[in-house]
PDB file of C-alpha atoms in Angstrom:
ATOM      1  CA  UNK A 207      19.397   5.364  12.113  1.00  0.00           C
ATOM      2  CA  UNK A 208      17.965   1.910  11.946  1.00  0.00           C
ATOM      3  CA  UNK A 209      18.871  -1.090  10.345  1.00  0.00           C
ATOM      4  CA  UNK A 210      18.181  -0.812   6.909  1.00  0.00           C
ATOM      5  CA  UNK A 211      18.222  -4.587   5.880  1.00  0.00           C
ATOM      6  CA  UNK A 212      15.433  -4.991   8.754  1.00  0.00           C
ATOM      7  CA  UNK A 213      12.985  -2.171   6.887  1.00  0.00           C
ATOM      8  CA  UNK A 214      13.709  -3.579   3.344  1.00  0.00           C
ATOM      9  CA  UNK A 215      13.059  -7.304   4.985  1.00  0.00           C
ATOM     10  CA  UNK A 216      10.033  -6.073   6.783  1.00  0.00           C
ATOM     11  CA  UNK A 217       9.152  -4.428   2.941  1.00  0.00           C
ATOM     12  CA  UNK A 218       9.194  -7.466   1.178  1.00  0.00           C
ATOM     13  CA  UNK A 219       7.771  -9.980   3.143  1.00  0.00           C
ATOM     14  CA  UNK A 220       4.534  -7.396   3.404  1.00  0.00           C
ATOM     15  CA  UNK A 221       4.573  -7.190  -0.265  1.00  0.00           C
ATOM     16  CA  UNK A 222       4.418 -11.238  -0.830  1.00  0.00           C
ATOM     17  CA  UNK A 223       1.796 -11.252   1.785  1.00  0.00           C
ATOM     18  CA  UNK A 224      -0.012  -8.558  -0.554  1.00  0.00           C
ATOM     19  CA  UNK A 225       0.329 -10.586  -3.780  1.00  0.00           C
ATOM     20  CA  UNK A 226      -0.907 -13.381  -2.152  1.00  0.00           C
ATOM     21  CA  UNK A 227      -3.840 -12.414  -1.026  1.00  0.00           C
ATOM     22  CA  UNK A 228      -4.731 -10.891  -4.380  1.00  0.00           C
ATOM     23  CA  UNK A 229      -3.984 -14.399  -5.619  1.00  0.00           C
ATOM     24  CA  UNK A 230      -5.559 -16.218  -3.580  1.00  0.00           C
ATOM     25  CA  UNK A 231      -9.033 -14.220  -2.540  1.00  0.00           C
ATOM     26  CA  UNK A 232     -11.886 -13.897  -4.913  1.00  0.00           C
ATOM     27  CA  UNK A 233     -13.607 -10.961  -2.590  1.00  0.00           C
ATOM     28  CA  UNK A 234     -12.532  -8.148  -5.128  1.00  0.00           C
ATOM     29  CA  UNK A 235     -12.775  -5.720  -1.743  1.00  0.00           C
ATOM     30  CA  UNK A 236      -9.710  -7.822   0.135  1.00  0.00           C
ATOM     31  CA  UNK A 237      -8.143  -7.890  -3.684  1.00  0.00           C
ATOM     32  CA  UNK A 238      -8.065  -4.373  -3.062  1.00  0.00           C
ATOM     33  CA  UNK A 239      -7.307  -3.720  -0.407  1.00  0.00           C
ATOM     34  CA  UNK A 240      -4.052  -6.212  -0.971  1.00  0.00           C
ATOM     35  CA  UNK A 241      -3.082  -4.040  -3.957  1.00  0.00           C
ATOM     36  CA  UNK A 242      -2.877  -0.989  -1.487  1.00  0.00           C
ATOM     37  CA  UNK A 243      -0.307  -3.362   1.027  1.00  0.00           C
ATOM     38  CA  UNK A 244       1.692  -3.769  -1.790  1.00  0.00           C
ATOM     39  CA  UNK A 245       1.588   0.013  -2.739  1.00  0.00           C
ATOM     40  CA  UNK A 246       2.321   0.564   1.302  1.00  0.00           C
ATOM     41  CA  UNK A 247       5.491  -1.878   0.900  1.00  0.00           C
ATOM     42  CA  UNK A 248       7.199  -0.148  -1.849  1.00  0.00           C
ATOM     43  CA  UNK A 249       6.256   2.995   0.173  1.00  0.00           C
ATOM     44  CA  UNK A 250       8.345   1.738   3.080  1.00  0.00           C
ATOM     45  CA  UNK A 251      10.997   0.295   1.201  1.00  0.00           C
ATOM     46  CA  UNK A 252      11.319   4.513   0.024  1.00  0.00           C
ATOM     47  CA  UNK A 253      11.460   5.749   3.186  1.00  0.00           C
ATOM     48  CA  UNK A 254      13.468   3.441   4.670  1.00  0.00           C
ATOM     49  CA  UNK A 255      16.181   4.260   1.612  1.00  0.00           C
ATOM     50  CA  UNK A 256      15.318   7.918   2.250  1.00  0.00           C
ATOM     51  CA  UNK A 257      16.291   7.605   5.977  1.00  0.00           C
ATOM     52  CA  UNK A 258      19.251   5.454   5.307  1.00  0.00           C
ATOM     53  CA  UNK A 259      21.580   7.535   2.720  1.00  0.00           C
ATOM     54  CA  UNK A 260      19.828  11.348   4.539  1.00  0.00           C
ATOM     55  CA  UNK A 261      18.383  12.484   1.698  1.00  0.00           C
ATOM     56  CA  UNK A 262      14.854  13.440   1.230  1.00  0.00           C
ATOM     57  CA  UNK A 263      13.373  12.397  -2.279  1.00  0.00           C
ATOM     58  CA  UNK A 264      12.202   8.852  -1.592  1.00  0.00           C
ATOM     59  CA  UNK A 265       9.924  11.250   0.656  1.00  0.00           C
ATOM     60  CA  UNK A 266       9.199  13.576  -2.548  1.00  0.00           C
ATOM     61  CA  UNK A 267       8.363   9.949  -4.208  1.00  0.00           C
ATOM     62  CA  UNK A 268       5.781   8.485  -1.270  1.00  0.00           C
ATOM     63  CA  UNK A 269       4.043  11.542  -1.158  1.00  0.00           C
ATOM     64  CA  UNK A 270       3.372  11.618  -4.928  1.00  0.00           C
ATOM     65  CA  UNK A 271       2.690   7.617  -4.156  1.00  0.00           C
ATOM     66  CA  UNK A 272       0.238   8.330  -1.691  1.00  0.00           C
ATOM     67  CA  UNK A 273      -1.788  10.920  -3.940  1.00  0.00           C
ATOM     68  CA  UNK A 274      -1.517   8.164  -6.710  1.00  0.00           C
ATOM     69  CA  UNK A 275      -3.143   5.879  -4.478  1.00  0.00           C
ATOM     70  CA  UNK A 276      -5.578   7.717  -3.562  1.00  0.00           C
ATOM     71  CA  UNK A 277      -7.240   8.902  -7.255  1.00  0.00           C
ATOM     72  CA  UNK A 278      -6.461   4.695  -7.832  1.00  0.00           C
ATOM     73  CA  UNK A 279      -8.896   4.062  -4.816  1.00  0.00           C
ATOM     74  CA  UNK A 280     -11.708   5.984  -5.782  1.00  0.00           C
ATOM     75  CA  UNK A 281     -11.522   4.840  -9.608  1.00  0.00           C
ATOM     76  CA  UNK A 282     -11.078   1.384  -8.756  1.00  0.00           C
ATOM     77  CA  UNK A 283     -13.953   1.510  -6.203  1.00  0.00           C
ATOM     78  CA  UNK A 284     -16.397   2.968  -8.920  1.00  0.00           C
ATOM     79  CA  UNK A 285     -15.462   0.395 -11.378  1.00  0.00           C
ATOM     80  CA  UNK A 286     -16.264  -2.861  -8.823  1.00  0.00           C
ATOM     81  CA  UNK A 287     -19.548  -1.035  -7.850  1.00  0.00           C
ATOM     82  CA  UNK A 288     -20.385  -0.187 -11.296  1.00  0.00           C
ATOM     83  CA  UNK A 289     -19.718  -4.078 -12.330  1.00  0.00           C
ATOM     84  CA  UNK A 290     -21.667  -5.419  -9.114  1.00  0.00           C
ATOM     85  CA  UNK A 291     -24.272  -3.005  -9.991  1.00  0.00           C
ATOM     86  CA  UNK A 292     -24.701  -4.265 -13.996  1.00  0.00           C
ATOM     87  CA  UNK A 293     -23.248  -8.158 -13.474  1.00  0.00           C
ATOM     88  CA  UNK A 294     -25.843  -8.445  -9.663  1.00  0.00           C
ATOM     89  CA  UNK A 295     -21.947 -10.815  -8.642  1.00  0.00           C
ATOM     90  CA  UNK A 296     -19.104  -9.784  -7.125  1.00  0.00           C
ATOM     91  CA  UNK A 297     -16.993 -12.944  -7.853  1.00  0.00           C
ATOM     92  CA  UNK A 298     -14.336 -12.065  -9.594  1.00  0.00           C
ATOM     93  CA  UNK A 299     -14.216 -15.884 -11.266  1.00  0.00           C
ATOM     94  CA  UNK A 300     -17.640 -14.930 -12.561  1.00  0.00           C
ATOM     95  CA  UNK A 301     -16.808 -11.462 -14.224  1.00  0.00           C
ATOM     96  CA  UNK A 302     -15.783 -12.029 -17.418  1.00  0.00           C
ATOM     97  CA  UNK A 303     -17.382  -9.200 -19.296  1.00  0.00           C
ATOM     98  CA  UNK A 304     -13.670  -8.339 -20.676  1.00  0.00           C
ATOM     99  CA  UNK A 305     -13.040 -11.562 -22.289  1.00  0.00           C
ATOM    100  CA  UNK A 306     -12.856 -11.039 -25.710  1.00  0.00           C
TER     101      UNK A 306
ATOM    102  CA  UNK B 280      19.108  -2.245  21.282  1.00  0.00           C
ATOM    103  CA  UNK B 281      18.003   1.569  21.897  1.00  0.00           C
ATOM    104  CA  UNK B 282      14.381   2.363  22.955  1.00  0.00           C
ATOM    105  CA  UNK B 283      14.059   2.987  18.874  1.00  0.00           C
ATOM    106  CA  UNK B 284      15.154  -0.500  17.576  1.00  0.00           C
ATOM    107  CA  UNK B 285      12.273  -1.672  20.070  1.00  0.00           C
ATOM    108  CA  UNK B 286       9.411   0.049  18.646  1.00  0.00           C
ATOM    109  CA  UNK B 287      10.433  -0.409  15.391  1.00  0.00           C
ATOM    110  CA  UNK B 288      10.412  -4.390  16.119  1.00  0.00           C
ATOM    111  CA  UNK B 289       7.285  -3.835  18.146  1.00  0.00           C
ATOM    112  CA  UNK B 290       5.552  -2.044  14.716  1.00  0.00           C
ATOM    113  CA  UNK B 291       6.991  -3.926  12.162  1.00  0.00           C
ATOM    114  CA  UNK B 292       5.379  -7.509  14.394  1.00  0.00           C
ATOM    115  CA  UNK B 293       1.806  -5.637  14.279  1.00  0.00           C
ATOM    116  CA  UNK B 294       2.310  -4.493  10.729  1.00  0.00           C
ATOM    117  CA  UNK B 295       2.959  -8.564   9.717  1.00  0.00           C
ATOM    118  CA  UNK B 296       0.377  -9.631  12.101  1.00  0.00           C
ATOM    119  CA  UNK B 297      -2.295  -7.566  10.750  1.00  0.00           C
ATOM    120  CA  UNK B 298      -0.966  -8.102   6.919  1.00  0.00           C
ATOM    121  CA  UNK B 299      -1.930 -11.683   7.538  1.00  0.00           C
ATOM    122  CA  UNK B 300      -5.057 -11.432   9.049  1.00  0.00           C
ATOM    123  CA  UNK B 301      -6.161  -9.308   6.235  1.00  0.00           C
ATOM    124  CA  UNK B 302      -5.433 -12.298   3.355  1.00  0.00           C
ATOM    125  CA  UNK B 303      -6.543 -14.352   6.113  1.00  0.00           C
ATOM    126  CA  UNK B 304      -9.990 -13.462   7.481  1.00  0.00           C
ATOM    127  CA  UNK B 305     -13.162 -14.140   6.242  1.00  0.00           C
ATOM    128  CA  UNK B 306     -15.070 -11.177   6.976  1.00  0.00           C
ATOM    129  CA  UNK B 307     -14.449  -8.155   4.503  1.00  0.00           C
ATOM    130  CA  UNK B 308     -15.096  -5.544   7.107  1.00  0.00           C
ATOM    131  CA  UNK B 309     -12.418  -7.802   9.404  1.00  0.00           C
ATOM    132  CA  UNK B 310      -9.784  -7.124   6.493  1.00  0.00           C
ATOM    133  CA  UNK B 311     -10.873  -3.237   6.473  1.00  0.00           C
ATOM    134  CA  UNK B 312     -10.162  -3.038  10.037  1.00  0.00           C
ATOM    135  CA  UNK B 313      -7.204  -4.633   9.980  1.00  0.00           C
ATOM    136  CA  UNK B 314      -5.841  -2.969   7.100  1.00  0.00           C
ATOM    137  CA  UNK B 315      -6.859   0.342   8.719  1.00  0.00           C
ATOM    138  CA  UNK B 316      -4.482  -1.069  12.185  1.00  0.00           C
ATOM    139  CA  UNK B 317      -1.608  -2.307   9.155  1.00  0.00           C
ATOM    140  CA  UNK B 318      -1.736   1.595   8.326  1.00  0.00           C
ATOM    141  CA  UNK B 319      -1.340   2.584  11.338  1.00  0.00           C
ATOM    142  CA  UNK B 320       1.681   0.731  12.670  1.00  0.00           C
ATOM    143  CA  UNK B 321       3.209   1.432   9.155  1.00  0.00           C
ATOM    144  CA  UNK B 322       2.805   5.428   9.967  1.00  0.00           C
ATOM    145  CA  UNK B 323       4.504   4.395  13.365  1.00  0.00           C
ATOM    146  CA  UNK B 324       7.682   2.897  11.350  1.00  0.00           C
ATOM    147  CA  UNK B 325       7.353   5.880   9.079  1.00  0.00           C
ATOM    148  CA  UNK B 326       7.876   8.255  12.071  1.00  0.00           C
ATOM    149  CA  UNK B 327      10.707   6.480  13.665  1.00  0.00           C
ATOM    150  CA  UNK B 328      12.491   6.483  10.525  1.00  0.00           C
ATOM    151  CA  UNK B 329      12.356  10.329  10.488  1.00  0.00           C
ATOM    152  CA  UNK B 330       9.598  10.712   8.258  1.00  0.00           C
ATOM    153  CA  UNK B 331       6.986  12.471  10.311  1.00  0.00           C
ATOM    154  CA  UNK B 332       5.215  14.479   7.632  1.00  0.00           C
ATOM    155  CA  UNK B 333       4.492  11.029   5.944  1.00  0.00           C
ATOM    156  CA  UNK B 334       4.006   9.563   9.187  1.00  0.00           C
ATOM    157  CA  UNK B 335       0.614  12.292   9.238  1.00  0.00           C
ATOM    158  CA  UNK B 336       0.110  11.927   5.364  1.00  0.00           C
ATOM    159  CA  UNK B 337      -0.552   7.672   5.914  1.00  0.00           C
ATOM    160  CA  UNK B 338      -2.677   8.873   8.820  1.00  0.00           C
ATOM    161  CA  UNK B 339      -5.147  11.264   7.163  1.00  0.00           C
ATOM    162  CA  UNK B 340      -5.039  10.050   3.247  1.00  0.00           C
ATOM    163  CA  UNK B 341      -4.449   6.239   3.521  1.00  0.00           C
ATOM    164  CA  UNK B 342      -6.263   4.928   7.444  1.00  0.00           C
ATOM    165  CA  UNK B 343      -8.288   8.176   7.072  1.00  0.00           C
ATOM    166  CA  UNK B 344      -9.805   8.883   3.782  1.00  0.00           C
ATOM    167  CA  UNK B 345      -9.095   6.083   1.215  1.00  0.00           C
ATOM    168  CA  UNK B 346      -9.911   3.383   3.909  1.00  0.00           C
ATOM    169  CA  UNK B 347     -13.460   5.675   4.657  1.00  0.00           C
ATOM    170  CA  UNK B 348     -13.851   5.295   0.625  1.00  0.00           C
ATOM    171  CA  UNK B 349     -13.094   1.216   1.391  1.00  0.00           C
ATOM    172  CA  UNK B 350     -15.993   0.917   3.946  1.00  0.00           C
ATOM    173  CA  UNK B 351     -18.413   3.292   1.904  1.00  0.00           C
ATOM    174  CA  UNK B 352     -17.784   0.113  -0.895  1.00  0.00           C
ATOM    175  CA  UNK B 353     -18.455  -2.610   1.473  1.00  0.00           C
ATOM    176  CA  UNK B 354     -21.493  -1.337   2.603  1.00  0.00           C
ATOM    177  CA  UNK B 355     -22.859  -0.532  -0.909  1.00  0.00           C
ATOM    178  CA  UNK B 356     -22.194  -4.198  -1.942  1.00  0.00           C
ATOM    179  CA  UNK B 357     -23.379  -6.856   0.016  1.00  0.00           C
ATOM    180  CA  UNK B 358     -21.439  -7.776   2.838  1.00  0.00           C
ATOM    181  CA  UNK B 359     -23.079 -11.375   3.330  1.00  0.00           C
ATOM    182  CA  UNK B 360     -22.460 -11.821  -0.492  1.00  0.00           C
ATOM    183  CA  UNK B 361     -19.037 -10.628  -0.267  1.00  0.00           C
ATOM    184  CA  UNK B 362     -18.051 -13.577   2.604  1.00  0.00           C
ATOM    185  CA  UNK B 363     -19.875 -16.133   0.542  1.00  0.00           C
ATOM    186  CA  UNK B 364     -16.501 -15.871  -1.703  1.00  0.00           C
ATOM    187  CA  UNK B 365     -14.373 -18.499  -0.091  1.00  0.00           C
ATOM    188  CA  UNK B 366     -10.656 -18.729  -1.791  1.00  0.00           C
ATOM    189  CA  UNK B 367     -10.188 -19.974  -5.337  1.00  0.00           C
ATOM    190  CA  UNK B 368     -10.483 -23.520  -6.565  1.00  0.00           C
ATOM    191  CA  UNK B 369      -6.800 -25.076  -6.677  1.00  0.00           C
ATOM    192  CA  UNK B 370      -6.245 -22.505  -3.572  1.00  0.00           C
ATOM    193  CA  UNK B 371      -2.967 -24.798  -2.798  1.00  0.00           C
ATOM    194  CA  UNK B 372      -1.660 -24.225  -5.952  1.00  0.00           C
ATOM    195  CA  UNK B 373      -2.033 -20.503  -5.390  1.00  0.00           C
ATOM    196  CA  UNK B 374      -0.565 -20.479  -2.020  1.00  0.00           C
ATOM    197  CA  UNK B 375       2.540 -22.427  -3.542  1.00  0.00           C
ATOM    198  CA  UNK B 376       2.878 -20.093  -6.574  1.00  0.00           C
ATOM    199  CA  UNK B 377       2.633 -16.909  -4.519  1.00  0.00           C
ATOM    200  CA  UNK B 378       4.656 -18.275  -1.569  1.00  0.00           C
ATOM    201  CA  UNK B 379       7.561 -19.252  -3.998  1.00  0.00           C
ATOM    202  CA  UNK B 380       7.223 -15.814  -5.448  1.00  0.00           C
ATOM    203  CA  UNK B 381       7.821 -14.289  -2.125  1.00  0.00           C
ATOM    204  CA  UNK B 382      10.730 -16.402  -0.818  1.00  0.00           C
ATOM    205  CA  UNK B 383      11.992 -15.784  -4.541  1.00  0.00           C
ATOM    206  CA  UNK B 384      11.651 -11.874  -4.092  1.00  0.00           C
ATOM    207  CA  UNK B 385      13.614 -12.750  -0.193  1.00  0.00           C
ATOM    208  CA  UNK B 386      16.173 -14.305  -1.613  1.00  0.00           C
ATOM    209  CA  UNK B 387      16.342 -11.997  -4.304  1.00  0.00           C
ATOM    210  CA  UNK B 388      17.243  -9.187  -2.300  1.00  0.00           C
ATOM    211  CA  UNK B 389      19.608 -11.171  -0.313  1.00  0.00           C
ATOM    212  CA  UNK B 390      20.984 -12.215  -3.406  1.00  0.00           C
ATOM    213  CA  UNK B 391      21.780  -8.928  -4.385  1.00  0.00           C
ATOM    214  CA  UNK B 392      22.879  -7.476  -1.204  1.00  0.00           C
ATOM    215  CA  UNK B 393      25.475 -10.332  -0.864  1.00  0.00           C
ATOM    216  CA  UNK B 394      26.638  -9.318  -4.903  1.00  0.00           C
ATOM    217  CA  UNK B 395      26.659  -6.252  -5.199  1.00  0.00           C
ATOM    218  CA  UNK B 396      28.445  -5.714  -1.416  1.00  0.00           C
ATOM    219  CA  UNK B 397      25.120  -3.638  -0.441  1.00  0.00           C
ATOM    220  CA  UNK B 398      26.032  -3.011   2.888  1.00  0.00           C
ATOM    221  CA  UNK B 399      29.351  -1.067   1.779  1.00  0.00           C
ATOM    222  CA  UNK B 400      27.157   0.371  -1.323  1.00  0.00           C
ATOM    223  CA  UNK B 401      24.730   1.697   1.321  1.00  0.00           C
ATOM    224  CA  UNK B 402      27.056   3.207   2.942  1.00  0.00           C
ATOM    225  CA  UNK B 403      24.724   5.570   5.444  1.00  0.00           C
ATOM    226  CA  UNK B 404      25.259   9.418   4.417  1.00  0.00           C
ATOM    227  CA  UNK B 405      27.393  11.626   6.481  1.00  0.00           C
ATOM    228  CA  UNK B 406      25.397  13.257   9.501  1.00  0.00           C
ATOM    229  CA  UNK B 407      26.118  16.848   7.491  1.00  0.00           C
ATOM    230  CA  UNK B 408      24.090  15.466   4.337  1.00  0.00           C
ATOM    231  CA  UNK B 409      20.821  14.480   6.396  1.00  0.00           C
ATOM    232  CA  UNK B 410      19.570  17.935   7.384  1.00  0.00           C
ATOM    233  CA  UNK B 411      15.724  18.263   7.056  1.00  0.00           C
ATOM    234  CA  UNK B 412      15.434  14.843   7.735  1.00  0.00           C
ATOM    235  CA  UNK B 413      14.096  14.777  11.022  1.00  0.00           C
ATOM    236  CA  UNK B 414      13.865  18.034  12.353  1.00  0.00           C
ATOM    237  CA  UNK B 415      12.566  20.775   9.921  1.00  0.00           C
ATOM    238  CA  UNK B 416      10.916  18.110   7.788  1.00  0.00           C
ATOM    239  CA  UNK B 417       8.192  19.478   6.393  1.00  0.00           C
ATOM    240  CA  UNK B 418      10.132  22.781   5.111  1.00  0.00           C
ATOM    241  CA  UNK B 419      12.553  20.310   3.733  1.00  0.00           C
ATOM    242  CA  UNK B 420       9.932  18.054   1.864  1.00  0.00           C
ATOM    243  CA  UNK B 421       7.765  21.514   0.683  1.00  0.00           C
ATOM    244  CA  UNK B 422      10.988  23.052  -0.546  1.00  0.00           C
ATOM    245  CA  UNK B 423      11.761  19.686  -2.749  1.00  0.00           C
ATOM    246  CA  UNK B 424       8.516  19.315  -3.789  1.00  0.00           C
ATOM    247  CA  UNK B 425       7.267  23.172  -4.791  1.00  0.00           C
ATOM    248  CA  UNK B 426      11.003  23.273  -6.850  1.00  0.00           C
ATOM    249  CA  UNK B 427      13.009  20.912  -8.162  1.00  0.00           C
ATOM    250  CA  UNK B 428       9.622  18.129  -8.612  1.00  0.00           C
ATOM    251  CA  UNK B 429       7.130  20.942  -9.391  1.00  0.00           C
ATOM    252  CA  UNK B 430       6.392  19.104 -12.565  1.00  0.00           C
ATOM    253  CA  UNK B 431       5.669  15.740 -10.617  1.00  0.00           C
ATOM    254  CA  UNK B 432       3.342  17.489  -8.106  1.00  0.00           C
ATOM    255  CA  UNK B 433       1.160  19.555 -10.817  1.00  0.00           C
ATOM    256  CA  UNK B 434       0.725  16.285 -12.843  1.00  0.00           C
ATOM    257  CA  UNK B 435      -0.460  14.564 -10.210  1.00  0.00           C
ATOM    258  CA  UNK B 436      -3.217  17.611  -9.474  1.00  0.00           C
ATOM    259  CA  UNK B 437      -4.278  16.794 -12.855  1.00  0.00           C
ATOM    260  CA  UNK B 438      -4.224  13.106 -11.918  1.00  0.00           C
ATOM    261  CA  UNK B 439      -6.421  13.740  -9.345  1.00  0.00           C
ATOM    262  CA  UNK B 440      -8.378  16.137 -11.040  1.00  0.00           C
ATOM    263  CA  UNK B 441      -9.259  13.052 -13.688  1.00  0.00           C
ATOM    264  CA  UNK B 442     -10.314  10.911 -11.829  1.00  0.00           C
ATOM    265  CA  UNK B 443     -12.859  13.055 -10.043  1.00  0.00           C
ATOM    266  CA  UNK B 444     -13.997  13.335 -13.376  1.00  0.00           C
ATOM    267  CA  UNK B 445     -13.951   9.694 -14.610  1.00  0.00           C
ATOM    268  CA  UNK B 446     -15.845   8.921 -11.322  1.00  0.00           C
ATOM    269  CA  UNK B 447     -18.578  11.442 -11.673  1.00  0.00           C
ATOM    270  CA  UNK B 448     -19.249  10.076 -15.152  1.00  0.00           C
ATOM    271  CA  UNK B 449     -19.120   6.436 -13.867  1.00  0.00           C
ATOM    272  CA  UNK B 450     -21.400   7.326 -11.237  1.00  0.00           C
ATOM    273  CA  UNK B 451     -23.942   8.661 -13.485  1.00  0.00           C
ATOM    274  CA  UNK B 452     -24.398   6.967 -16.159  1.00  0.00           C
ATOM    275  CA  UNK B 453     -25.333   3.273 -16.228  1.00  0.00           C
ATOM    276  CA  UNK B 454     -23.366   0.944 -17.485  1.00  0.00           C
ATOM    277  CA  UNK B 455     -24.861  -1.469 -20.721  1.00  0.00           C
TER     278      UNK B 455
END
């Protein structure tokens, strides 16, 4: 049994790292990549609530997570190649195909 | 402190230090590997807090497969292209914004802990209540799972089944 504040602590701090680095890079890759830490934090915060009260569906719920991340990877991945491969740029300042 | 508190400092330092360096460093294929080491020390907490069969899930799916997927993508775009892409104009403001979102999300929860009397709310289950946590986990987690959130776990077959399909026709066809 560990300390539960520490996990949840741990949890959010590693999600504000994530959102900033999807605010601040313009590398869609890292953007990605930061999405997934936040996914991972939430994730944690589950498991550590899981551990905490004994019960077992916060596991139930990151496993499900995890296969949602997963199909969310690959899609997301074929959409930034597809783009680099039309649009030749992978800023994401420059992509603006979905401006009305 | 017990030999468990330890690692679980020791992780949860690696798992911040290599968060960081992924926002951080300038090389996409830096960020991949560190992301990859984040996963890792994540899996580590996972385990110690008696969540093996997740511990071996983050292993294979997320370091293994989806971050395989992640380096497949940076080699297919251009690497030297990719670290052209310094941080946004106005990157102060950014840092501010997001910064003051996280300390708002810290405080936040401390916030709430402190009104709602979270530590008596959370309460840690009785001993009795925690069986198939740590031992017998995976029979625990596969009984859950194949009954009572059957639903949840055939939805997401179909999830996945999708997007196999919205990938394939992505891949082929050319975008106008």
């Amino acid at each position: 049994m560990l300390n539960i504040d520490f996990a949840l602590t741990l949890a959010t701090l590693i999600f504000s790292i994530g959102a900033t680095g999807v605010l601040i890079r313009r590398d869609p890759l890292v953007m990605f990549i930061c999405i997934e830490m936040m996914f991972n934090a939430a994730n944690l915060a589950l498991v550590a609530l899981a551990d905490h009260f004994g019960r077992i569906e916060g596991q139930v719920m990151v496993f499900i997570v995890i296969a949602v991340a997963a199909a969310e990877v690959a899609v997301g991945l074929a959409i930034i190649i597809a783009i680099f491969r039309t649009e030749k740029d992978v800023d994401v300042d420059a992509i603006s195909a979905l401006k009305g | 402190m017990g030999l468990n508190e330890i690692l679980f400092a020791a992780c949860a330092g690696l798992a911040l230090a290599t968060a960081l360096a992924v926002v951080f460093t300038k090389r996409t294929q830096y960020a991949a590997l560190f992301f990859v080491t984040h996963l890792m020390s994540l899996a580590a907490i996972y385990a110690l807090l008696n969540a093996p069969v997740l511990a071996a899930l983050q292993v294979m799916v997320y370091a293994g497969a989806v971050m395989v997927v992640f380096v497949f993508a940076i080699m297919i775009l251009d690497a030297d292209e990719l670290e052209k892409l310094m941080p946004s104009q106005g990157e102060g403001v950014t840092v501010l914004v997001s910064g003051g979102l996280g300390l708002l999300l810290i405080s936040a929860f401390f916030g709430f802990a402190n009104r709602f009397k979270l530590a008596e709310a959370l309460a840690p289950a009785a001993k009795a209540g925690s069986a198939g946590l740590a031992e017998g986990n995976i029979e625990a987690l596969a009984r859950l799972l194949y009954r009572g959130y059957l639903p949840a776990f055939e939805l997401t077959g179909i999830l996945l089944l999708v997007a196999v399909v919205g990938i394939m026709v992505m891949a082929k066809r050319k975008l106008d």
